[in-house]
Backbone as JSON Lines, residues from 0, in Angstrom:
{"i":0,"aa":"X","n":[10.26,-40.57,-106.72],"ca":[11.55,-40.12,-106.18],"c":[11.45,-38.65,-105.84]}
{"i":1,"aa":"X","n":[11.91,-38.2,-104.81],"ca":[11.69,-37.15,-104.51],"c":[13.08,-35.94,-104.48]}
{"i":2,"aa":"X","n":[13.3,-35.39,-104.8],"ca":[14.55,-34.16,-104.98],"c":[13.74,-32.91,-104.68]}
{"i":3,"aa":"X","n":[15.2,-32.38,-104.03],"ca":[15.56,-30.81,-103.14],"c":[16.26,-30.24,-104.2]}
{"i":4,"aa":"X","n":[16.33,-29.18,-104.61],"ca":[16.98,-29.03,-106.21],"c":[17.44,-27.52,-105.1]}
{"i":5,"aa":"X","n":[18.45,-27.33,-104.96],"ca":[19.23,-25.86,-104.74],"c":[19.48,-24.82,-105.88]}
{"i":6,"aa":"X","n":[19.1,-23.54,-105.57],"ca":[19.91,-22.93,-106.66],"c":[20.01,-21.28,-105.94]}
{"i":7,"aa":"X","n":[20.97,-20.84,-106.32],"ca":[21.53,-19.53,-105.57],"c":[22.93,-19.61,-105.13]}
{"i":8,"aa":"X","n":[23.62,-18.77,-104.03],"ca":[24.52,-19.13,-103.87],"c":[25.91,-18.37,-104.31]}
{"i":9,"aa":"X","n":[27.1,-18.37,-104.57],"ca":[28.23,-17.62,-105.44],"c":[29.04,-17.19,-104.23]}
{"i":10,"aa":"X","n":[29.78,-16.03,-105.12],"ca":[30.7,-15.3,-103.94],"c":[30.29,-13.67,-103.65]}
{"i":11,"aa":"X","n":[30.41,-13.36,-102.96],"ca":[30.09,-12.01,-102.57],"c":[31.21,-11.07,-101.66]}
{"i":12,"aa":"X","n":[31.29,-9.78,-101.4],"ca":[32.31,-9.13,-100.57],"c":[31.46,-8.77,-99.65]}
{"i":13,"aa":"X","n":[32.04,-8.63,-98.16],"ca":[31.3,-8.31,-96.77],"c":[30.0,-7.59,-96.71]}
{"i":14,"aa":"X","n":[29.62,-7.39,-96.14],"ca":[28.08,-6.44,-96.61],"c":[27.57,-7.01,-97.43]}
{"i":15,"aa":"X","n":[27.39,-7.66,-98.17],"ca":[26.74,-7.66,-99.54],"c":[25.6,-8.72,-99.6]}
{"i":16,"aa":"X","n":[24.64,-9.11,-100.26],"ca":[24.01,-9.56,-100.27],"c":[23.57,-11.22,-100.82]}
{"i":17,"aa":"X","n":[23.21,-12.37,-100.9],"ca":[22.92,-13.09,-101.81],"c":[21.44,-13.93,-101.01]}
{"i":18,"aa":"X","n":[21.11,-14.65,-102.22],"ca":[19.45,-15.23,-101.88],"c":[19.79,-17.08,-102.25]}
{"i":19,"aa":"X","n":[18.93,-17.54,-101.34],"ca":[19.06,-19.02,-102.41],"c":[17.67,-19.65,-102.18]}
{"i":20,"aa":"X","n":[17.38,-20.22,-103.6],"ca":[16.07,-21.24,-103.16],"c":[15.88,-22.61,-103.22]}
{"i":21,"aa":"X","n":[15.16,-23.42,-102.97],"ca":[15.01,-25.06,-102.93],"c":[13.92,-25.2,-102.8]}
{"i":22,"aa":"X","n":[13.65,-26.32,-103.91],"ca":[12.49,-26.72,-104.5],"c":[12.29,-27.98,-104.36]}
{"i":23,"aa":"X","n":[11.31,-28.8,-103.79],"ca":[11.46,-29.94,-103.62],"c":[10.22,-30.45,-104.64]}
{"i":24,"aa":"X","n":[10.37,-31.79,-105.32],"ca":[10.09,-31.93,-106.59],"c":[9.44,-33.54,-106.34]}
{"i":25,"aa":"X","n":[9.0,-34.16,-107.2],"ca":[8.54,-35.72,-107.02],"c":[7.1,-36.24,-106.29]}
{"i":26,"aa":"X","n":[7.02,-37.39,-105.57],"ca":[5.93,-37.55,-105.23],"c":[6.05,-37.47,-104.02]}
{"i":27,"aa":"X","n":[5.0,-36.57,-103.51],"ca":[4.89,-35.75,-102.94],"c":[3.43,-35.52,-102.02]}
{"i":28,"aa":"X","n":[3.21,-36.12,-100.65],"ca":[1.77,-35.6,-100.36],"c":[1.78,-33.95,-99.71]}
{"i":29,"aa":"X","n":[3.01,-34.39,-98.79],"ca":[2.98,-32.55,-98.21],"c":[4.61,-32.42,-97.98]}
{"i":30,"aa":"X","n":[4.86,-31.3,-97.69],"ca":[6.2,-30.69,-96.98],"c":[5.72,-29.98,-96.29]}
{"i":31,"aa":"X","n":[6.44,-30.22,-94.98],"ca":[6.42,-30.2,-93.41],"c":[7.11,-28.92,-93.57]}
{"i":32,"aa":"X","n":[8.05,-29.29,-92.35],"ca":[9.12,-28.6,-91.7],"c":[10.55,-28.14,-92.99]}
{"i":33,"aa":"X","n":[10.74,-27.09,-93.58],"ca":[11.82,-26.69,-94.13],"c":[12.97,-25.97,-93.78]}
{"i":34,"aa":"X","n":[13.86,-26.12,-93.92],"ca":[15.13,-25.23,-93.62],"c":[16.06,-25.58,-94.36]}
{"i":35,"aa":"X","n":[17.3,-24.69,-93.57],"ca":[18.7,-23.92,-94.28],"c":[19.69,-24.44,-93.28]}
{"i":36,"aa":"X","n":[20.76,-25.18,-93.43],"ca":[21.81,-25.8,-92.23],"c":[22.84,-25.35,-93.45]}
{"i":37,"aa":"X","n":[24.25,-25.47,-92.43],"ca":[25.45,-24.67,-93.58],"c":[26.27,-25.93,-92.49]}
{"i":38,"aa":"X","n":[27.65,-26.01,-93.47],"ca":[28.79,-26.29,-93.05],"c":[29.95,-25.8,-93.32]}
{"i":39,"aa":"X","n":[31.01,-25.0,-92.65],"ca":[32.07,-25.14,-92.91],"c":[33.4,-25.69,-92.82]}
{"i":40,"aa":"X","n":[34.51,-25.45,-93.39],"ca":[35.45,-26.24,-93.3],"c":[35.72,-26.8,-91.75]}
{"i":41,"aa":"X","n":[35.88,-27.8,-91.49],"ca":[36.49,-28.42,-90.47],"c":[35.08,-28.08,-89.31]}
{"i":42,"aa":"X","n":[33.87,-28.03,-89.24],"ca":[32.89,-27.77,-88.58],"c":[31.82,-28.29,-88.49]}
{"i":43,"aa":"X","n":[31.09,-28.65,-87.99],"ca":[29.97,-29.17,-87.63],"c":[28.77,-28.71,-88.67]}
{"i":44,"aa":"X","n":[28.28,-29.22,-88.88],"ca":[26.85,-28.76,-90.05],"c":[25.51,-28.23,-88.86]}
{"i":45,"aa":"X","n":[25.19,-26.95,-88.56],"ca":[24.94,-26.26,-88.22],"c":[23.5,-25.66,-88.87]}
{"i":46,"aa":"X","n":[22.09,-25.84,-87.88],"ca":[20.91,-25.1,-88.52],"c":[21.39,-23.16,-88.82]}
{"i":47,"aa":"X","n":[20.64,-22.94,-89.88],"ca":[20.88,-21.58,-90.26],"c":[19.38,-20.92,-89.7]}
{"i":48,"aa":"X","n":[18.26,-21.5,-90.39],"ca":[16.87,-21.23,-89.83],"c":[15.93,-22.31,-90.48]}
{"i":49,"aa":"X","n":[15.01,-22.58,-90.07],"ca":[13.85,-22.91,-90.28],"c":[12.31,-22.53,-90.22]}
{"i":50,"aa":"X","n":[11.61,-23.16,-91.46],"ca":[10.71,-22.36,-91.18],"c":[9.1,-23.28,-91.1]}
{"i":51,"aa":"X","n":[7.84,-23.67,-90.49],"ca":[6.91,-24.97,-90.86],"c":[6.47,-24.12,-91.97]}
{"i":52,"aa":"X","n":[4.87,-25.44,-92.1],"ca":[3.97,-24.54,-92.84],"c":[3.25,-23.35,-92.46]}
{"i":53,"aa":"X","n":[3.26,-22.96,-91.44],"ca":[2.35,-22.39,-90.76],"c":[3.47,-21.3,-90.83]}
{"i":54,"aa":"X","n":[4.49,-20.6,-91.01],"ca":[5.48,-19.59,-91.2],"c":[5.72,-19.08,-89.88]}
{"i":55,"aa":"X","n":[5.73,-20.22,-88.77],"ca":[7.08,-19.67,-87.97],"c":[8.18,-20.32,-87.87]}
{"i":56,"aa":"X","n":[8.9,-19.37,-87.23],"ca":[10.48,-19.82,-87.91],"c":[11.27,-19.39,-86.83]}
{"i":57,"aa":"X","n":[12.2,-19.96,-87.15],"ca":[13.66,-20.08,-85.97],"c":[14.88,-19.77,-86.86]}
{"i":58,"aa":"X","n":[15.84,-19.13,-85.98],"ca":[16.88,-19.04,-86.81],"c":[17.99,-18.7,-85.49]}
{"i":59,"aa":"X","n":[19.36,-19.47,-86.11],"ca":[20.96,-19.26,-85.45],"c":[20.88,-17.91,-84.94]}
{"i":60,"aa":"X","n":[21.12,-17.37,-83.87],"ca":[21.6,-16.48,-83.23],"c":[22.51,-15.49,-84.27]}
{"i":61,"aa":"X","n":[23.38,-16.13,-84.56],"ca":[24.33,-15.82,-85.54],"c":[23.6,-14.97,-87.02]}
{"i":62,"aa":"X","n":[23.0,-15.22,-87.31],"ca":[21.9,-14.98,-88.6],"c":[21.2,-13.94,-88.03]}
{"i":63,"aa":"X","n":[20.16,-14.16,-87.35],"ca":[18.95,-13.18,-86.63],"c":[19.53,-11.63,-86.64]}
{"i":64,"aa":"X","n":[18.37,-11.17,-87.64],"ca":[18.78,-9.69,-87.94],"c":[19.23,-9.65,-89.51]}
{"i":65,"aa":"X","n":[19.64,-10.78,-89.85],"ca":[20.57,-10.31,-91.31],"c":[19.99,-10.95,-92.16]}
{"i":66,"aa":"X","n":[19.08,-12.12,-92.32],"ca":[18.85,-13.43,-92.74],"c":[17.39,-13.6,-92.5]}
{"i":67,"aa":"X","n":[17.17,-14.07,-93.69],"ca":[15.15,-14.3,-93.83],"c":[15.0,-15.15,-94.3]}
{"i":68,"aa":"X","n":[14.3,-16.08,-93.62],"ca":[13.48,-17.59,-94.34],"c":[12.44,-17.3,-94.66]}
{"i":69,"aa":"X","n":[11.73,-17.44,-95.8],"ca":[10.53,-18.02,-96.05],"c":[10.05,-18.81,-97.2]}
{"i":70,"aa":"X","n":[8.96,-19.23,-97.4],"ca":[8.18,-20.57,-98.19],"c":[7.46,-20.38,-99.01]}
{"i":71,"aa":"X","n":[7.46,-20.97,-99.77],"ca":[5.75,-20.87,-100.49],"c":[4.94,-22.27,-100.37]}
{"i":72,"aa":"X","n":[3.9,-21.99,-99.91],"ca":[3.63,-23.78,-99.94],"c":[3.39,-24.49,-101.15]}
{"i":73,"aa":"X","n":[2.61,-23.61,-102.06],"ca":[1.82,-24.43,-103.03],"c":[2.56,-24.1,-104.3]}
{"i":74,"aa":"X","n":[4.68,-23.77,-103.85],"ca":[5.84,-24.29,-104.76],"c":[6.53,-25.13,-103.98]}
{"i":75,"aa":"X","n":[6.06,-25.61,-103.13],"ca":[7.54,-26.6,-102.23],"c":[8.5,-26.09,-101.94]}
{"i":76,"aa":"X","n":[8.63,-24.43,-102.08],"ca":[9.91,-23.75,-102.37],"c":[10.46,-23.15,-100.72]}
{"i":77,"aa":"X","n":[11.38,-23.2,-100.5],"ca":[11.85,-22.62,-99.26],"c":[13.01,-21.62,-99.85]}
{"i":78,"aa":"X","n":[13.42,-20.21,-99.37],"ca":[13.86,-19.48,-99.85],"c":[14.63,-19.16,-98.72]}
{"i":79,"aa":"X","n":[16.16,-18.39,-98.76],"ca":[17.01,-18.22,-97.71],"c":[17.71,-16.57,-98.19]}
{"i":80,"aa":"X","n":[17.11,-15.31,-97.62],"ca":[17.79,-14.18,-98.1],"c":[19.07,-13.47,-97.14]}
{"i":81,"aa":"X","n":[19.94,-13.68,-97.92],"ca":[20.89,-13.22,-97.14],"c":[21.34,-11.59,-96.97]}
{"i":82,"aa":"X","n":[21.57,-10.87,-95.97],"ca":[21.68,-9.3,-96.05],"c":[23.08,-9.33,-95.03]}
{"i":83,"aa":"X","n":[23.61,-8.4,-95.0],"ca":[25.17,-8.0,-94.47],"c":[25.77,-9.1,-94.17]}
{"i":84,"aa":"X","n":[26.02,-10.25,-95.48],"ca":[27.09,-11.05,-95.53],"c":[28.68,-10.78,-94.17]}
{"i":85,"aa":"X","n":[29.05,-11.64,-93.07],"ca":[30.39,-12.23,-93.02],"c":[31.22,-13.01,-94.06]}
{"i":86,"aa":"X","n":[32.15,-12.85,-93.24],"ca":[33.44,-13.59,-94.07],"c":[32.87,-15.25,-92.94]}
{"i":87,"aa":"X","n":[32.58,-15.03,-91.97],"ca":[32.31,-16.21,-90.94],"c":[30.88,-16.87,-91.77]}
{"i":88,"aa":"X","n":[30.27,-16.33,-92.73],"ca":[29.1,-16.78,-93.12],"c":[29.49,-17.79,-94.41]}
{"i":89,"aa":"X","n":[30.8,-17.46,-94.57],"ca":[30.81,-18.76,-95.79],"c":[31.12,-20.1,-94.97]}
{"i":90,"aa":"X","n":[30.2,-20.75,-96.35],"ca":[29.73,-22.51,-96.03],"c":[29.03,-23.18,-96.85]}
{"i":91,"aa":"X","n":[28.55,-23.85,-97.19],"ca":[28.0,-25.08,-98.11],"c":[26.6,-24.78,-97.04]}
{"i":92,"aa":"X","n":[25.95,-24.35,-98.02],"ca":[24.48,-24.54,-97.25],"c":[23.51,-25.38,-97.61]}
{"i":93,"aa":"X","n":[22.84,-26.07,-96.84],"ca":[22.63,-27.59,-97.22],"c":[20.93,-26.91,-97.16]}
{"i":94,"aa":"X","n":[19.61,-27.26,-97.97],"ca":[18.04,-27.34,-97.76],"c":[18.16,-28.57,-96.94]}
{"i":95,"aa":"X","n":[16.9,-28.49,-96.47],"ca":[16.27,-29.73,-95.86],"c":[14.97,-29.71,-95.67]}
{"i":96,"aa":"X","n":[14.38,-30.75,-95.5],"ca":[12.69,-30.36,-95.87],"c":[12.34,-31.7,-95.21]}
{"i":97,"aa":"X","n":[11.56,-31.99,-94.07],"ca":[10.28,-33.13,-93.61],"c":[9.17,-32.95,-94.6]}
{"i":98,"aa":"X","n":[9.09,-34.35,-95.46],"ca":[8.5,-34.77,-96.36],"c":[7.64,-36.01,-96.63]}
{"i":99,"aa":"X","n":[6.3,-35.96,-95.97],"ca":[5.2,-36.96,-96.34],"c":[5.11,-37.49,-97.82]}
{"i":100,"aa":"X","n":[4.8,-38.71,-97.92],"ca":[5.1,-39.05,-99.45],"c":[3.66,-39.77,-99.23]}
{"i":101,"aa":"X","n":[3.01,-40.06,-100.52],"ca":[1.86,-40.36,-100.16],"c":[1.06,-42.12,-99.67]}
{"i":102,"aa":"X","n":[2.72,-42.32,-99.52],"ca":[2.01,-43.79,-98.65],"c":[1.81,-43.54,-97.23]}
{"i":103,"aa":"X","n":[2.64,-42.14,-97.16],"ca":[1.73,-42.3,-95.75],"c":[3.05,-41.68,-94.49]}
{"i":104,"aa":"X","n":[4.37,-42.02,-94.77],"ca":[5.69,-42.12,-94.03],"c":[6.51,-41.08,-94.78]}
{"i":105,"aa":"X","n":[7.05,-40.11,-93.55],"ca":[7.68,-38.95,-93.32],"c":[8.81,-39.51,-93.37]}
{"i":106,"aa":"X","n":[9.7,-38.79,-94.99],"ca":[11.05,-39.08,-94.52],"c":[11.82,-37.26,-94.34]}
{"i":107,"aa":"X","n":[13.37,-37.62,-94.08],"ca":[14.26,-36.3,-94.16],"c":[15.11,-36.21,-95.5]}
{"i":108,"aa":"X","n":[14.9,-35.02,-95.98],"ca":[15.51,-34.64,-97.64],"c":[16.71,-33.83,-97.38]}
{"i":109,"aa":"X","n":[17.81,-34.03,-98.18],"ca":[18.93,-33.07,-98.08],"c":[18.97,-32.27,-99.53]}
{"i":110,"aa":"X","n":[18.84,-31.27,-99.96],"ca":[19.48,-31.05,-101.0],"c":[21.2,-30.98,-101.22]}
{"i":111,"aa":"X","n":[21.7,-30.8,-101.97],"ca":[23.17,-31.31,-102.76],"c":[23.84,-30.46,-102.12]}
{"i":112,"aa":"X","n":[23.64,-28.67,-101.55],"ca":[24.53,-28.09,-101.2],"c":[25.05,-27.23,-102.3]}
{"i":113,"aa":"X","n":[24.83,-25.72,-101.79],"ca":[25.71,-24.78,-102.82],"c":[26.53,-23.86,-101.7]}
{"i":114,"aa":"X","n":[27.4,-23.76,-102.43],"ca":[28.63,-22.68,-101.97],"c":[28.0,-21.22,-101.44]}
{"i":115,"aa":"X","n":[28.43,-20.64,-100.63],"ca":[28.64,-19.41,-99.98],"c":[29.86,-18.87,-99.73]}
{"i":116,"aa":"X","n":[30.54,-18.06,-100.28],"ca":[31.52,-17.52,-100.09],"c":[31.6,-16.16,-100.01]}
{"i":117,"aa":"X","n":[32.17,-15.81,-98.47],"ca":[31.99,-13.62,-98.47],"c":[33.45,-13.73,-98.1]}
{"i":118,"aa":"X","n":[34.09,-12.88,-98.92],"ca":[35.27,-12.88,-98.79],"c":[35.6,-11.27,-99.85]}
{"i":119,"aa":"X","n":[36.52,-10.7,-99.11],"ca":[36.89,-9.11,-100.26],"c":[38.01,-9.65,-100.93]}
């Protein structure tokens, strides 16, 4: 069985900072493609960035400049640093990770989702 385990996250005031990471856990041949998608109220669930193995990466318009993805491979870990927090940046930010399992077949992982909240 395979799990995205989130942890990071809270509330913060404008400017300010927060980090989150996800760990994907179980059996396991590789992890692919990782990223960061958010949702907020009444909105569409929305990529934040992504990043492969190979560490290039994409990221929302919206983010670019404030916001850093990166990985470790050999923790499964994908990491999301956040710098000059919006109030528009709170959302439930969801991991996600393309995940080979070792029979052979790529599935898509969600982790559970933690809170973001920038608000003074």
């Amino acid at each position: 069985q395979v799990q995205l385990v989130e942890s990071g996250g809270g509330s913060v005031q404008p400017g300010g900072s927060l980090s989150l990471s996800c760990a994907a856990s179980g059996s396991i041949f590789s992890v692919d493609l990782m990223g960061w998608y958010r949702q907020a109220p009444g909105k569409y669930r929305e990529l934040v960035a992504d990043i492969t193995t190979g560490g290039s990466t994409t990221y929302a318009d919206s983010v670019k400049g404030r916001f850093t993805i990166s990985r470790d491979n050999a923790k499964n870990t994908v990491y999301l640093q956040m710098n000059r927090l919006k109030p528009e940046d709170t959302a439930v930010y969801y991991c996600n990770a393309d995940i080979t399992l070792p029979e052979g077949n790529e599935y898509d992982y969600w982790g559970q989702g933690t809170q973001v909240t920038v608000s003074s």
